[in-house]
Amino acid sequence: MVSGPVVALITGASRGIGRGIAVELARVGHSVAINYASRRDAAEECRNLCQQAAPSGSKASFEIFQGDISRAEDRSRLLAAVCERFEWIDLLVNNAGVAPTVRVDMLSASEESFDRLMTINLKGPYFLTQAVANFWVSNLPKLPAGRSKPKIVIISSVSAYAVSVNRGDYCMSKAALSMMTRLFAFRLAEYGINVYEIRPGIVATDMTAKVKEYYEARLAERFTPISRWGTPEDVGRAVAAIAEDRFPFSTGEVINVDGGFHLQRL
Ligand code: NAP
């Protein structure tokens, strides 16, 4: 049964930004399919937080789905399981992603790291989005009257345009996600399916924990106009606005959630 105003499938929702998005959607009454790769414990914590955040009396539900988005068979299993449980998906949030295991100058970085980053950060979201889009295109005629058209969010990064020569593979995977947003936005517009890219700046999560001191020092120099760490909740609130259909005449749009990092200065 469809439960809650919106059913959102969020990849990599067990921790960090994905968890922040799940909790913010739960807070406004939406149902969430919480995908994770290996940290079942973290996914369960996310579900507990969603249950606590949900408004009292909410009919929303929060379910956990394991699946490595870089693997074709896992993507198919994930989509089938979410559709079986919720019958419909209103919002796909492509959030799961990884940083290089070690930051290495691009003149010596390995092909293994390149392949890992491209497979998880780009190929996974691209083909998951293709599969979900095909599900929607086949089933849109059965969409109950009054229900908003589905939407897609792609979590890229300021690294889509900002150069980090010690993680070129990461930057390229994120730059490609920007084009993926534009491509799906164009292709799916005829079905009324809007696509949005959210570009977070520096957000306090496990991903950035290893480079915390570096970013602390940069923040002390006020390298972002809003001089603080971003939080998963900051990103979650932007996704909640999309979930509520606040941008119906916009697609392929970039929403910067970066403390103003993109403004640059001379
Ligand atoms: P994180 O704290 O390391 O969390 C990563 C999440 O992705 C976890 O839930 C993890 O699941 C999941 N995941 C990793 N590989 C997966 C796979 N193959 N299949 C399914 N799920 C997978 O990272 P984060 O900082 O929240 O980053 C989330 C997204 O935001 C990434 O795309 C990242 O590039 C982007 N981003 C982050 C920042 C930042 O400053 N943190 C800035 C800009 C953009 P498990 O718990 O099971 O491992």
Coordinates of C-alpha atoms and ligand atoms in Angstrom, one line a residue:
M1 CA 0.0 0.0 0.0
V2 CA 1.1 3.5 -0.7
S3 CA 1.6 5.2 2.7
G4 CA 2.4 8.8 3.6
P5 CA 2.1 11.6 1.1
V6 CA 5.4 10.6 -0.7
V7 CA 7.4 7.4 -0.9
A8 CA 11.1 8.2 -1.3
L9 CA 13.8 5.7 -2.2
I10 CA 17.1 7.0 -0.9
T11 CA 20.3 5.3 -1.8
G12 CA 23.0 5.2 0.9
A13 CA 20.5 6.3 3.6
S14 CA 22.2 4.5 6.5
R15 CA 24.6 7.2 7.3
G16 CA 25.6 10.8 6.6
I17 CA 23.7 12.9 4.1
G18 CA 21.4 10.1 3.0
R19 CA 20.4 9.6 6.6
G20 CA 19.8 13.4 7.0
I21 CA 17.5 13.3 4.0
A22 CA 15.6 10.4 5.3
V23 CA 15.0 12.0 8.7
E24 CA 13.9 15.3 7.1
L25 CA 11.5 13.5 4.9
A26 CA 10.2 11.6 7.8
R27 CA 9.8 14.8 9.8
V28 CA 7.3 16.1 7.2
G29 CA 5.3 12.8 7.1
H30 CA 6.9 11.0 4.2
S31 CA 7.7 7.2 3.9
V32 CA 11.3 6.2 3.2
A33 CA 12.9 3.2 1.7
I34 CA 16.3 3.2 3.4
N35 CA 19.0 1.6 1.2
Y36 CA 22.4 0.7 2.5
A37 CA 25.3 -1.4 1.2
S38 CA 26.9 -3.1 4.3
R39 CA 26.1 -1.2 7.5
R40 CA 22.8 -2.8 8.6
D41 CA 23.3 -1.4 12.1
A42 CA 23.5 2.1 10.7
A43 CA 20.4 1.6 8.5
E44 CA 18.5 0.4 11.6
E45 CA 19.6 3.5 13.5
C46 CA 18.3 5.6 10.6
R47 CA 15.0 3.9 10.7
N48 CA 14.7 4.6 14.5
L49 CA 15.5 8.2 13.9
C50 CA 12.9 8.4 11.2
Q51 CA 10.3 6.9 13.5
Q52 CA 11.2 9.4 16.2
A53 CA 11.0 12.3 13.7
A54 CA 7.7 11.4 12.1
P55 CA 4.7 13.5 13.2
S56 CA 2.5 11.8 15.7
G57 CA -0.3 9.8 14.0
S58 CA 1.7 9.7 10.8
K59 CA 1.0 6.7 8.5
A60 CA 4.4 6.8 7.0
S61 CA 6.6 3.8 7.2
F62 CA 10.4 3.3 7.1
E63 CA 11.8 0.1 5.6
I64 CA 15.4 -1.1 5.1
F65 CA 16.7 -2.5 1.8
Q66 CA 20.2 -3.8 1.4
G67 CA 21.7 -3.4 -2.1
D68 CA 25.0 -2.4 -3.6
I69 CA 24.1 0.1 -6.2
S70 CA 27.2 -0.6 -8.3
R71 CA 25.9 -4.2 -9.0
A72 CA 23.2 -4.7 -11.6
E73 CA 21.6 -7.6 -9.8
D74 CA 21.4 -5.6 -6.6
R75 CA 19.8 -2.7 -8.4
S76 CA 17.1 -5.0 -9.8
R77 CA 16.5 -6.7 -6.5
L78 CA 16.3 -3.3 -4.7
L79 CA 13.7 -1.9 -7.2
A80 CA 11.6 -5.0 -7.0
A81 CA 11.6 -5.1 -3.2
V82 CA 10.7 -1.4 -2.8
C83 CA 7.9 -1.7 -5.4
E84 CA 6.6 -4.9 -3.7
R85 CA 6.6 -3.2 -0.3
F86 CA 5.4 0.3 -1.3
E87 CA 3.7 -0.3 -4.7
W88 CA 5.0 3.1 -5.9
I89 CA 8.0 5.4 -5.7
D90 CA 7.4 9.2 -5.8
L91 CA 11.0 10.3 -5.3
L92 CA 14.3 8.7 -6.1
V93 CA 17.3 10.2 -4.3
N94 CA 20.6 9.1 -5.8
N95 CA 22.8 9.8 -2.8
A96 CA 25.1 6.8 -2.2
G97 CA 28.7 7.6 -3.1
V98 CA 32.2 7.0 -2.0
A99 CA 35.4 9.0 -1.8
P100 CA 38.8 7.5 -2.8
T101 CA 40.1 5.2 -0.1
V102 CA 43.2 7.5 -0.1
R103 CA 43.8 10.9 -1.6
V104 CA 46.5 10.5 -4.2
D105 CA 47.9 13.0 -6.7
M106 CA 46.3 12.4 -10.1
L107 CA 49.8 11.8 -11.6
S108 CA 50.0 8.6 -9.6
A109 CA 46.4 7.7 -8.8
S110 CA 45.4 4.1 -9.7
E111 CA 43.0 2.6 -12.2
E112 CA 41.5 0.6 -9.4
S113 CA 40.4 3.7 -7.6
F114 CA 39.1 5.2 -10.8
D115 CA 37.0 2.1 -11.6
R116 CA 35.6 1.9 -8.0
L117 CA 34.6 5.6 -8.0
M118 CA 33.0 5.5 -11.4
T119 CA 31.2 2.3 -10.8
I120 CA 29.7 3.3 -7.5
N121 CA 29.3 7.1 -8.0
L122 CA 28.2 7.2 -11.6
K123 CA 27.3 3.8 -13.2
G124 CA 25.2 2.8 -10.2
P125 CA 23.0 6.0 -10.1
Y126 CA 22.8 6.1 -13.9
F127 CA 21.4 2.6 -14.3
L128 CA 19.3 2.7 -11.1
T129 CA 17.7 5.9 -12.5
Q130 CA 17.2 4.2 -15.9
A131 CA 15.4 1.3 -14.2
V132 CA 13.2 3.4 -12.0
A133 CA 12.4 5.7 -14.9
N134 CA 11.3 2.7 -17.0
F135 CA 9.1 1.5 -14.1
W136 CA 7.5 5.0 -14.0
V137 CA 7.0 5.3 -17.7
S138 CA 5.3 1.8 -17.8
N139 CA 3.1 2.6 -14.7
L140 CA 2.3 6.3 -14.9
P141 CA -1.1 5.7 -16.6
K142 CA -2.0 3.9 -13.3
L143 CA -1.0 6.8 -11.2
P144 CA -3.9 7.6 -8.8
A145 CA -5.6 11.0 -9.6
G146 CA -4.2 13.8 -7.6
R147 CA -0.9 12.2 -6.9
S148 CA 2.1 14.3 -8.0
K149 CA 4.4 13.1 -10.8
P150 CA 7.6 11.4 -9.6
K151 CA 10.8 13.2 -9.2
I152 CA 14.5 12.5 -9.1
V153 CA 17.2 14.1 -7.0
I154 CA 20.9 13.5 -7.7
I155 CA 23.4 14.4 -5.0
S156 CA 26.5 15.6 -6.7
S157 CA 29.0 17.9 -5.0
V158 CA 30.9 21.1 -5.4
S159 CA 33.6 18.7 -6.7
A160 CA 31.5 18.7 -9.9
Y161 CA 33.4 21.9 -10.8
A162 CA 36.0 22.6 -8.0
V163 CA 39.4 21.0 -8.8
S164 CA 41.0 18.7 -6.2
V165 CA 44.1 17.2 -7.9
N166 CA 44.4 14.5 -5.2
R167 CA 41.0 13.0 -6.0
G168 CA 40.5 13.5 -9.7
D169 CA 38.4 10.4 -10.0
Y170 CA 35.9 11.7 -7.5
C171 CA 35.7 15.1 -9.2
M172 CA 35.1 13.5 -12.6
S173 CA 32.4 11.1 -11.2
K174 CA 30.6 14.2 -9.7
A175 CA 31.0 16.3 -12.9
A176 CA 29.4 13.4 -14.8
L177 CA 26.5 13.4 -12.4
S178 CA 25.8 17.0 -13.4
M179 CA 25.4 15.9 -17.0
M180 CA 23.4 12.9 -15.9
T181 CA 20.9 15.4 -14.3
R182 CA 20.6 17.4 -17.5
L183 CA 20.2 14.2 -19.6
F184 CA 17.5 12.7 -17.5
A185 CA 15.8 16.0 -17.0
F186 CA 15.5 16.5 -20.8
R187 CA 14.5 12.9 -21.5
L188 CA 11.9 12.6 -18.8
A189 CA 10.3 16.0 -19.2
E190 CA 7.6 14.6 -21.6
Y191 CA 6.4 12.4 -18.7
G192 CA 6.2 15.3 -16.2
I193 CA 9.2 13.8 -14.3
N194 CA 11.4 16.6 -13.0
V195 CA 15.1 16.0 -12.1
Y196 CA 17.2 18.1 -9.7
E197 CA 20.9 18.2 -8.9
I198 CA 21.8 19.1 -5.3
R199 CA 25.4 20.1 -4.9
P200 CA 26.5 20.0 -1.3
G201 CA 29.6 21.7 0.0
I202 CA 31.6 20.5 2.9
V203 CA 29.3 18.4 5.1
A204 CA 30.2 16.8 8.4
T205 CA 29.9 13.0 7.8
D206 CA 32.0 9.9 8.0
M207 CA 33.3 10.8 4.5
T208 CA 34.8 14.0 5.6
A209 CA 35.9 12.8 9.0
K210 CA 39.3 11.7 7.7
V211 CA 40.0 15.3 6.4
K212 CA 38.4 17.1 9.2
E213 CA 41.4 19.1 10.2
Y214 CA 42.1 20.3 6.7
Y215 CA 38.5 21.6 6.3
E216 CA 38.6 23.1 9.8
A217 CA 41.6 25.2 8.8
R218 CA 39.9 26.3 5.5
L219 CA 36.7 27.3 7.4
A220 CA 38.8 29.3 9.8
E221 CA 40.0 31.3 6.7
R222 CA 36.3 31.8 5.8
F223 CA 36.6 30.0 2.5
T224 CA 32.8 29.8 2.4
P225 CA 30.7 32.9 3.0
I226 CA 28.5 31.0 5.4
S227 CA 31.5 29.9 7.5
R228 CA 30.5 26.6 9.0
W229 CA 30.3 22.9 8.3
G230 CA 27.2 21.9 6.4
T231 CA 25.0 19.3 8.0
P232 CA 23.0 16.3 6.5
E233 CA 19.9 18.2 7.7
D234 CA 20.8 21.2 5.4
V235 CA 20.7 18.8 2.4
G236 CA 17.6 17.0 3.8
R237 CA 15.7 20.3 3.9
A238 CA 16.4 21.0 0.3
V239 CA 15.2 17.5 -0.7
A240 CA 12.1 18.0 1.4
A241 CA 11.2 21.1 -0.6
I242 CA 11.5 19.1 -3.8
A243 CA 9.5 16.2 -2.4
E244 CA 6.7 18.7 -1.7
D245 CA 6.7 19.9 -5.3
R246 CA 8.0 23.4 -4.6
F247 CA 9.7 23.7 -8.0
P248 CA 7.1 22.4 -10.5
F249 CA 8.4 24.6 -13.5
S250 CA 12.1 23.8 -12.9
T251 CA 14.0 20.7 -14.1
G252 CA 17.7 20.0 -14.7
E253 CA 18.2 22.7 -12.0
V254 CA 21.2 22.8 -9.7
I255 CA 20.6 23.6 -6.1
N256 CA 23.7 24.6 -4.2
V257 CA 23.7 23.6 -0.6
D258 CA 27.2 24.8 0.1
G259 CA 27.3 27.8 2.4
G260 CA 27.9 30.0 -0.7
F261 CA 31.1 28.2 -1.8
H262 CA 30.1 28.6 -5.5
L263 CA 30.1 32.4 -5.3
Q264 CA 33.9 32.6 -5.6
R265 CA 35.7 35.9 -5.2
L266 CA 38.6 37.9 -6.6
Ligands
NAP1 P1 29.1 8.7 4.0 O1 28.9 9.3 5.3 O2 30.4 8.0 3.8 O3 27.9 7.7 3.7 C1 27.8 7.0 2.5 C2 26.5 6.3 2.4 O4 26.5 5.6 1.1 C3 26.3 5.1 3.4 O5 25.0 5.1 3.7 C4 26.8 3.9 2.6 O6 26.2 2.7 3.1 C5 26.3 4.2 1.2 N1 27.0 3.5 0.2 C6 28.3 3.5 -0.1 N2 28.5 2.7 -1.2 C7 27.3 2.2 -1.5 C8 26.9 1.3 -2.6 N3 27.8 0.7 -3.4 N4 25.6 1.0 -2.6 C9 24.7 1.5 -1.8 N5 25.1 2.3 -0.8 C10 26.4 2.7 -0.7 O7 29.0 9.7 2.9 P2 28.3 11.2 2.8 O8 29.2 12.2 3.2 O9 27.0 11.1 3.5 O10 28.0 11.3 1.2 C11 26.8 11.0 0.6 C12 26.8 11.6 -0.8 O11 27.0 13.0 -0.7 C13 27.9 11.0 -1.7 O12 27.5 10.8 -3.0 C14 29.0 12.1 -1.6 O13 29.8 12.1 -2.7 C15 28.1 13.3 -1.5 N6 28.8 14.5 -1.0 C16 29.3 14.5 0.3 C17 29.9 15.7 0.8 C18 30.4 15.7 2.2 O14 31.1 16.8 2.5 N7 30.2 14.8 3.0 C19 29.9 16.8 0.0 C20 29.4 16.8 -1.3 C21 28.8 15.6 -1.8 P3 26.8 1.8 4.3 O15 26.5 2.5 5.5 O16 26.1 0.5 4.2 O17 28.3 1.7 4.0

